[in-house]
PDB file of C-alpha atoms in Angstrom:
ATOM      1  CA  ALA A   1     103.887  62.716  94.160  1.00 78.00           C
ATOM      2  CA  GLN A   2     102.394  65.816  95.684  1.00 89.00           C
ATOM      3  CA  SER A   3     101.486  65.791  99.336  1.00 92.00           C
ATOM      4  CA  VAL A   4     101.526  67.551 102.654  1.00 95.00           C
ATOM      5  CA  ALA A   5     102.325  66.056 106.022  1.00 96.00           C
ATOM      6  CA  GLN A   6     101.148  67.175 109.424  1.00 97.00           C
ATOM      7  CA  PRO A   7     103.396  65.330 111.860  1.00 96.00           C
ATOM      8  CA  GLU A   8     101.379  66.053 114.988  1.00 96.00           C
ATOM      9  CA  ASP A   9      97.935  64.570 115.548  1.00 96.00           C
ATOM     10  CA  GLN A  10      97.393  66.898 118.476  1.00 97.00           C
ATOM     11  CA  VAL A  11      98.909  70.072 119.866  1.00 98.00           C
ATOM     12  CA  ASN A  12      98.209  71.268 123.391  1.00 98.00           C
ATOM     13  CA  VAL A  13      98.890  74.833 124.446  1.00 98.00           C
ATOM     14  CA  ALA A  14      97.876  77.090 127.300  1.00 98.00           C
ATOM     15  CA  GLU A  15      95.788  80.155 126.592  1.00 97.00           C
ATOM     16  CA  GLY A  16      97.965  83.198 126.017  1.00 97.00           C
ATOM     17  CA  ASN A  17     100.957  81.162 124.884  1.00 97.00           C
ATOM     18  CA  PRO A  18     102.191  81.101 121.307  1.00 97.00           C
ATOM     19  CA  LEU A  19     101.129  78.181 119.153  1.00 97.00           C
ATOM     20  CA  THR A  20     102.622  76.420 116.164  1.00 98.00           C
ATOM     21  CA  VAL A  21     100.954  73.784 114.010  1.00 98.00           C
ATOM     22  CA  LYS A  22     103.419  72.119 111.689  1.00 98.00           C
ATOM     23  CA  CYS A  23     103.103  71.289 108.007  1.00 98.00           C
ATOM     24  CA  THR A  24     105.642  70.113 105.458  1.00 97.00           C
ATOM     25  CA  TYR A  25     104.989  69.728 101.764  1.00 96.00           C
ATOM     26  CA  SER A  26     106.254  67.768  98.801  1.00 94.00           C
ATOM     27  CA  VAL A  27     105.603  69.216  95.374  1.00 90.00           C
ATOM     28  CA  SER A  28     107.538  69.807  92.192  1.00 86.00           C
ATOM     29  CA  GLY A  29     107.595  73.428  91.221  1.00 85.00           C
ATOM     30  CA  ASN A  30     106.241  76.359  93.160  1.00 86.00           C
ATOM     31  CA  PRO A  31     103.745  75.366  95.845  1.00 90.00           C
ATOM     32  CA  TYR A  32     100.418  77.021  96.496  1.00 91.00           C
ATOM     33  CA  LEU A  33      99.780  76.316 100.170  1.00 94.00           C
ATOM     34  CA  PHE A  34      96.690  76.734 102.293  1.00 94.00           C
ATOM     35  CA  TRP A  35      95.504  76.362 105.856  1.00 96.00           C
ATOM     36  CA  TYR A  36      91.921  75.497 106.722  1.00 96.00           C
ATOM     37  CA  VAL A  37      90.248  75.177 110.115  1.00 96.00           C
ATOM     38  CA  GLN A  38      87.305  73.030 111.115  1.00 95.00           C
ATOM     39  CA  TYR A  39      85.417  73.989 114.237  1.00 93.00           C
ATOM     40  CA  PRO A  40      83.104  71.376 115.805  1.00 89.00           C
ATOM     41  CA  ASN A  41      80.033  70.701 113.657  1.00 84.00           C
ATOM     42  CA  ARG A  42      81.179  73.176 111.029  1.00 88.00           C
ATOM     43  CA  GLY A  43      82.646  72.916 107.554  1.00 89.00           C
ATOM     44  CA  LEU A  44      86.250  73.679 106.748  1.00 92.00           C
ATOM     45  CA  GLN A  45      86.975  77.389 106.715  1.00 93.00           C
ATOM     46  CA  PHE A  46      89.770  79.108 104.830  1.00 92.00           C
ATOM     47  CA  LEU A  47      92.427  80.690 107.067  1.00 94.00           C
ATOM     48  CA  LEU A  48      95.209  81.805 104.763  1.00 93.00           C
ATOM     49  CA  LYS A  49      97.210  80.965 101.675  1.00 92.00           C
ATOM     50  CA  TYR A  50     100.675  81.362 100.237  1.00 92.00           C
ATOM     51  CA  ILE A  51     101.069  81.806  96.511  1.00 88.00           C
ATOM     52  CA  THR A  52     104.114  83.973  96.071  1.00 84.00           C
ATOM     53  CA  GLY A  53     105.854  86.925  97.648  1.00 85.00           C
ATOM     54  CA  ASP A  54     106.442  87.513 101.338  1.00 89.00           C
ATOM     55  CA  ASN A  55     107.248  84.319 103.224  1.00 92.00           C
ATOM     56  CA  LEU A  56     105.131  85.421 106.175  1.00 95.00           C
ATOM     57  CA  VAL A  57     101.447  85.267 105.350  1.00 94.00           C
ATOM     58  CA  LYS A  58      98.784  86.766 107.577  1.00 95.00           C
ATOM     59  CA  GLY A  59      95.298  85.339 107.722  1.00 93.00           C
ATOM     60  CA  SER A  60      92.052  85.299 109.635  1.00 91.00           C
ATOM     61  CA  TYR A  61      91.640  85.331 113.440  1.00 92.00           C
ATOM     62  CA  GLY A  62      95.215  86.530 114.035  1.00 95.00           C
ATOM     63  CA  PHE A  63      96.853  83.485 112.460  1.00 97.00           C
ATOM     64  CA  GLU A  64      99.912  83.644 110.270  1.00 97.00           C
ATOM     65  CA  ALA A  65     102.047  81.103 108.478  1.00 97.00           C
ATOM     66  CA  GLU A  66     105.665  81.061 107.495  1.00 96.00           C
ATOM     67  CA  PHE A  67     106.712  79.598 104.165  1.00 96.00           C
ATOM     68  CA  ASN A  68     110.204  78.086 104.252  1.00 95.00           C
ATOM     69  CA  LYS A  69     111.369  76.798 100.893  1.00 93.00           C
ATOM     70  CA  SER A  70     114.612  75.227 102.116  1.00 94.00           C
ATOM     71  CA  GLN A  71     112.770  73.233 104.766  1.00 95.00           C
ATOM     72  CA  THR A  72     109.667  72.685 102.601  1.00 95.00           C
ATOM     73  CA  SER A  73     107.526  73.803 105.497  1.00 96.00           C
ATOM     74  CA  PHE A  74     104.478  75.996 105.983  1.00 97.00           C
ATOM     75  CA  HIS A  75     103.892  76.143 109.727  1.00 98.00           C
ATOM     76  CA  LEU A  76     100.839  77.876 111.133  1.00 98.00           C
ATOM     77  CA  LYS A  77     101.445  80.238 114.033  1.00 98.00           C
ATOM     78  CA  LYS A  78      99.688  82.568 116.410  1.00 97.00           C
ATOM     79  CA  PRO A  79     101.426  84.740 119.011  1.00 97.00           C
ATOM     80  CA  SER A  80      98.798  84.288 121.714  1.00 97.00           C
ATOM     81  CA  ALA A  81      96.367  81.353 121.697  1.00 97.00           C
ATOM     82  CA  LEU A  82      92.716  81.642 122.650  1.00 97.00           C
ATOM     83  CA  VAL A  83      90.491  78.873 123.979  1.00 96.00           C
ATOM     84  CA  SER A  84      88.249  79.546 120.986  1.00 95.00           C
ATOM     85  CA  ASP A  85      91.112  78.537 118.672  1.00 97.00           C
ATOM     86  CA  SER A  86      90.584  74.919 119.711  1.00 97.00           C
ATOM     87  CA  ALA A  87      89.707  73.140 116.479  1.00 97.00           C
ATOM     88  CA  LEU A  88      91.010  70.827 113.774  1.00 97.00           C
ATOM     89  CA  TYR A  89      93.531  72.391 111.399  1.00 98.00           C
ATOM     90  CA  PHE A  90      94.320  71.157 107.909  1.00 97.00           C
ATOM     91  CA  CYS A  91      97.222  72.093 105.693  1.00 97.00           C
ATOM     92  CA  ALA A  92      96.761  71.725 101.933  1.00 95.00           C
ATOM     93  CA  VAL A  93      98.715  72.146  98.718  1.00 93.00           C
ATOM     94  CA  ARG A  94      97.209  72.770  95.317  1.00 91.00           C
ATOM     95  CA  ASP A  95      98.028  70.358  92.520  1.00 89.00           C
ATOM     96  CA  VAL A  96     100.591  71.980  90.230  1.00 86.00           C
ATOM     97  CA  TYR A  97      98.944  70.555  87.106  1.00 86.00           C
ATOM     98  CA  ASN A  98      95.277  70.605  88.088  1.00 85.00           C
ATOM     99  CA  PHE A  99      94.584  73.846  89.882  1.00 83.00           C
ATOM    100  CA  ASN A 100      91.217  72.660  91.153  1.00 87.00           C
ATOM    101  CA  LYS A 101      92.590  69.726  93.099  1.00 90.00           C
ATOM    102  CA  PHE A 102      93.939  69.986  96.634  1.00 92.00           C
ATOM    103  CA  TYR A 103      96.032  67.575  98.650  1.00 94.00           C
ATOM    104  CA  PHE A 104      95.213  67.880 102.342  1.00 95.00           C
ATOM    105  CA  GLY A 105      97.088  66.691 105.371  1.00 96.00           C
ATOM    106  CA  SER A 106      95.642  64.418 108.012  1.00 96.00           C
ATOM    107  CA  GLY A 107      94.781  67.285 110.317  1.00 96.00           C
ATOM    108  CA  THR A 108      96.066  68.484 113.689  1.00 97.00           C
ATOM    109  CA  LYS A 109      93.766  68.883 116.650  1.00 97.00           C
ATOM    110  CA  LEU A 110      94.622  72.018 118.565  1.00 97.00           C
ATOM    111  CA  ASN A 111      93.620  72.101 122.226  1.00 97.00           C
ATOM    112  CA  VAL A 112      93.949  75.419 123.995  1.00 97.00           C
ATOM    113  CA  LYS A 113      93.533  75.107 127.755  1.00 96.00           C
ATOM    114  CA  PRO A 114      92.366  78.040 129.909  1.00 94.00           C
TER     115      PRO A 114
ATOM    116  CA  GLU B   1      73.168  83.778 102.040  1.00 63.00           C
ATOM    117  CA  ALA B   2      73.090  80.024 102.656  1.00 77.00           C
ATOM    118  CA  GLY B   3      76.380  78.172 102.643  1.00 91.00           C
ATOM    119  CA  VAL B   4      77.105  74.725 101.266  1.00 95.00           C
ATOM    120  CA  THR B   5      74.648  72.289 102.756  1.00 95.00           C
ATOM    121  CA  GLN B   6      75.006  68.541 102.939  1.00 97.00           C
ATOM    122  CA  PHE B   7      72.484  65.852 103.752  1.00 96.00           C
ATOM    123  CA  PRO B   8      72.372  63.622 105.690  1.00 97.00           C
ATOM    124  CA  SER B   9      74.742  64.729 108.398  1.00 95.00           C
ATOM    125  CA  HIS B  10      75.191  61.124 109.504  1.00 96.00           C
ATOM    126  CA  SER B  11      74.186  57.859 107.892  1.00 97.00           C
ATOM    127  CA  VAL B  12      74.617  54.377 109.339  1.00 97.00           C
ATOM    128  CA  ILE B  13      74.127  51.489 106.929  1.00 97.00           C
ATOM    129  CA  GLU B  14      75.082  47.858 106.649  1.00 97.00           C
ATOM    130  CA  LYS B  15      77.632  46.493 104.249  1.00 96.00           C
ATOM    131  CA  GLY B  16      76.055  45.885 100.866  1.00 96.00           C
ATOM    132  CA  GLN B  17      73.426  48.579 101.201  1.00 97.00           C
ATOM    133  CA  THR B  18      73.173  51.740  99.158  1.00 97.00           C
ATOM    134  CA  VAL B  19      73.575  55.289 100.395  1.00 97.00           C
ATOM    135  CA  THR B  20      73.085  58.576  98.590  1.00 98.00           C
ATOM    136  CA  LEU B  21      74.665  61.747  99.862  1.00 98.00           C
ATOM    137  CA  ARG B  22      73.477  65.124  98.700  1.00 97.00           C
ATOM    138  CA  CYS B  23      75.228  68.469  98.402  1.00 97.00           C
ATOM    139  CA  ASP B  24      73.651  71.827  97.701  1.00 97.00           C
ATOM    140  CA  PRO B  25      76.352  74.328  96.738  1.00 96.00           C
ATOM    141  CA  ILE B  26      76.139  78.042  97.222  1.00 95.00           C
ATOM    142  CA  SER B  27      73.737  79.415  94.658  1.00 93.00           C
ATOM    143  CA  GLY B  28      75.525  80.459  91.480  1.00 92.00           C
ATOM    144  CA  HIS B  29      78.665  78.443  92.150  1.00 93.00           C
ATOM    145  CA  ASP B  30      79.525  76.537  88.992  1.00 93.00           C
ATOM    146  CA  ASN B  31      82.323  74.538  90.599  1.00 94.00           C
ATOM    147  CA  LEU B  32      81.460  71.702  92.960  1.00 96.00           C
ATOM    148  CA  TYR B  33      83.892  69.306  94.582  1.00 96.00           C
ATOM    149  CA  TRP B  34      83.666  66.130  96.631  1.00 97.00           C
ATOM    150  CA  TYR B  35      86.328  65.142  99.133  1.00 97.00           C
ATOM    151  CA  ARG B  36      86.402  62.488 101.828  1.00 96.00           C
ATOM    152  CA  ARG B  37      88.258  61.834 105.029  1.00 95.00           C
ATOM    153  CA  VAL B  38      88.622  58.207 105.997  1.00 93.00           C
ATOM    154  CA  MET B  39      89.570  56.994 109.499  1.00 83.00           C
ATOM    155  CA  GLY B  40      90.959  60.353 110.607  1.00 82.00           C
ATOM    156  CA  LYS B  41      93.461  60.398 107.787  1.00 91.00           C
ATOM    157  CA  GLU B  42      93.999  62.876 104.985  1.00 94.00           C
ATOM    158  CA  ILE B  43      91.131  64.578 103.252  1.00 95.00           C
ATOM    159  CA  LYS B  44      91.259  63.192  99.729  1.00 96.00           C
ATOM    160  CA  PHE B  45      89.907  64.617  96.507  1.00 96.00           C
ATOM    161  CA  LEU B  46      87.181  62.603  94.813  1.00 97.00           C
ATOM    162  CA  LEU B  47      85.947  64.699  91.919  1.00 96.00           C
ATOM    163  CA  HIS B  48      85.185  68.118  90.497  1.00 96.00           C
ATOM    164  CA  PHE B  49      82.149  69.305  88.563  1.00 96.00           C
ATOM    165  CA  VAL B  50      81.882  72.387  86.436  1.00 94.00           C
ATOM    166  CA  LYS B  51      78.173  72.928  86.142  1.00 94.00           C
ATOM    167  CA  GLU B  52      76.823  69.498  85.233  1.00 94.00           C
ATOM    168  CA  SER B  53      80.037  68.190  83.677  1.00 94.00           C
ATOM    169  CA  LYS B  54      82.631  66.081  85.468  1.00 94.00           C
ATOM    170  CA  GLN B  55      85.863  68.001  85.062  1.00 93.00           C
ATOM    171  CA  ASP B  56      88.020  65.579  86.999  1.00 93.00           C
ATOM    172  CA  GLU B  57      86.982  62.317  88.616  1.00 94.00           C
ATOM    173  CA  SER B  58      90.468  60.954  89.142  1.00 93.00           C
ATOM    174  CA  GLY B  59      89.932  60.528  92.873  1.00 94.00           C
ATOM    175  CA  MET B  60      86.879  58.286  92.708  1.00 95.00           C
ATOM    176  CA  PRO B  61      87.947  55.046  94.412  1.00 93.00           C
ATOM    177  CA  ASN B  62      86.078  52.551  92.209  1.00 92.00           C
ATOM    178  CA  ASN B  63      82.906  51.999  90.240  1.00 94.00           C
ATOM    179  CA  ARG B  64      80.815  51.577  93.380  1.00 96.00           C
ATOM    180  CA  PHE B  65      80.829  55.360  93.600  1.00 97.00           C
ATOM    181  CA  LEU B  66      78.631  57.421  91.292  1.00 97.00           C
ATOM    182  CA  ALA B  67      78.416  61.193  91.377  1.00 97.00           C
ATOM    183  CA  GLU B  68      75.901  63.265  89.493  1.00 97.00           C
ATOM    184  CA  ARG B  69      75.017  66.900  89.195  1.00 96.00           C
ATOM    185  CA  THR B  70      71.853  67.126  87.209  1.00 86.00           C
ATOM    186  CA  GLY B  71      71.104  70.599  85.911  1.00 88.00           C
ATOM    187  CA  GLY B  72      74.301  71.927  87.378  1.00 86.00           C
ATOM    188  CA  THR B  73      72.748  72.655  90.762  1.00 93.00           C
ATOM    189  CA  TYR B  74      72.844  70.133  93.585  1.00 96.00           C
ATOM    190  CA  SER B  75      74.979  67.009  93.444  1.00 98.00           C
ATOM    191  CA  THR B  76      74.543  63.481  94.714  1.00 98.00           C
ATOM    192  CA  LEU B  77      77.156  60.892  95.544  1.00 98.00           C
ATOM    193  CA  LYS B  78      75.863  57.343  95.603  1.00 98.00           C
ATOM    194  CA  VAL B  79      77.753  54.404  97.045  1.00 97.00           C
ATOM    195  CA  GLN B  80      76.431  51.046  95.893  1.00 96.00           C
ATOM    196  CA  PRO B  81      77.077  48.564  97.384  1.00 96.00           C
ATOM    197  CA  ALA B  82      78.754  50.087 100.415  1.00 96.00           C
ATOM    198  CA  GLU B  83      81.801  48.407 101.924  1.00 96.00           C
ATOM    199  CA  LEU B  84      83.329  48.810 105.381  1.00 96.00           C
ATOM    200  CA  GLU B  85      86.228  50.860 104.030  1.00 95.00           C
ATOM    201  CA  ASP B  86      83.814  53.469 102.676  1.00 96.00           C
ATOM    202  CA  SER B  87      83.202  54.738 106.201  1.00 97.00           C
ATOM    203  CA  GLY B  88      84.351  58.294 106.681  1.00 96.00           C
ATOM    204  CA  VAL B  89      83.309  61.893 106.319  1.00 96.00           C
ATOM    205  CA  TYR B  90      82.357  63.105 102.865  1.00 97.00           C
ATOM    206  CA  PHE B  91      82.849  66.800 102.297  1.00 96.00           C
ATOM    207  CA  CYS B  92      81.370  68.882  99.547  1.00 97.00           C
ATOM    208  CA  ALA B  93      82.757  72.255  98.529  1.00 95.00           C
ATOM    209  CA  SER B  94      81.863  74.854  95.957  1.00 95.00           C
ATOM    210  CA  SER B  95      83.492  77.861  94.375  1.00 92.00           C
ATOM    211  CA  LEU B  96      82.352  80.579  92.025  1.00 90.00           C
ATOM    212  CA  GLY B  97      85.450  80.480  89.851  1.00 86.00           C
ATOM    213  CA  PHE B  98      88.361  78.145  89.465  1.00 82.00           C
ATOM    214  CA  VAL B  99      90.652  77.815  92.458  1.00 80.00           C
ATOM    215  CA  GLY B 100      93.436  80.347  92.131  1.00 73.00           C
ATOM    216  CA  SER B 101      91.235  82.894  90.425  1.00 76.00           C
ATOM    217  CA  PRO B 102      89.996  85.928  92.354  1.00 73.00           C
ATOM    218  CA  THR B 103      86.622  84.191  92.747  1.00 74.00           C
ATOM    219  CA  GLY B 104      88.086  80.782  93.457  1.00 79.00           C
ATOM    220  CA  GLU B 105      87.731  80.544  97.210  1.00 85.00           C
ATOM    221  CA  LEU B 106      86.475  77.146  98.329  1.00 89.00           C
ATOM    222  CA  PHE B 107      83.467  76.991 100.651  1.00 92.00           C
ATOM    223  CA  PHE B 108      82.979  73.686 102.418  1.00 94.00           C
ATOM    224  CA  GLY B 109      79.917  72.035 103.843  1.00 94.00           C
ATOM    225  CA  GLU B 110      79.844  70.410 107.279  1.00 94.00           C
ATOM    226  CA  GLY B 111      80.300  66.978 105.807  1.00 95.00           C
ATOM    227  CA  SER B 112      78.253  63.793 105.778  1.00 97.00           C
ATOM    228  CA  ARG B 113      79.515  61.115 108.108  1.00 95.00           C
ATOM    229  CA  LEU B 114      79.023  57.627 106.690  1.00 97.00           C
ATOM    230  CA  THR B 115      79.313  54.576 108.901  1.00 97.00           C
ATOM    231  CA  VAL B 116      79.193  51.173 107.225  1.00 97.00           C
ATOM    232  CA  LEU B 117      78.696  48.250 109.617  1.00 96.00           C
TER     233      LEU B 117
END
């Protein structure tokens, strides 16, 4: 079965500190991995994706994610958190057989305190 | 340009009633998807339209759910009769091309929150 897991319901970090939101995946074959963010009263917005190539992927708003095949992880990171980064973050993997189908995680609420 | 719009933003109904959710994709987007998030859990795929045709409806939970996309424009998702476990947030998304193609970026709506009492 294909899936992603986000082990933390909530992550709290102080503004200016680095942040990490964790994601692990389970998929046969090469994974196509995504991160989306949902700000309050907004739809999900695309942050970044990994398809192939460099294990460190850079995305919107200064976020990046590191693909680690041996640990089957795709953690989202940012060197210096902003209060405005507070939102709900979802990791997703694309179905290897049906490219138009995503499997999302349960989401991680990021709280950045001033 | 308008994004993906969903209506209503929140619906509260009683068990056994009927609810219809509507999604207007970005104009020109042939691909339309429905997802839902139940009880703060994973966002799960429901189905995928290409124009007016159902490409994949493998995620539809049961026959109480009916999705349509007449004319290949807006889509409706009807739940009849609604059960308590149908409560959640229903997201609609659209894309110009297939996911993975250069025009395959998914654009999501804000979601329709359904509460069944």
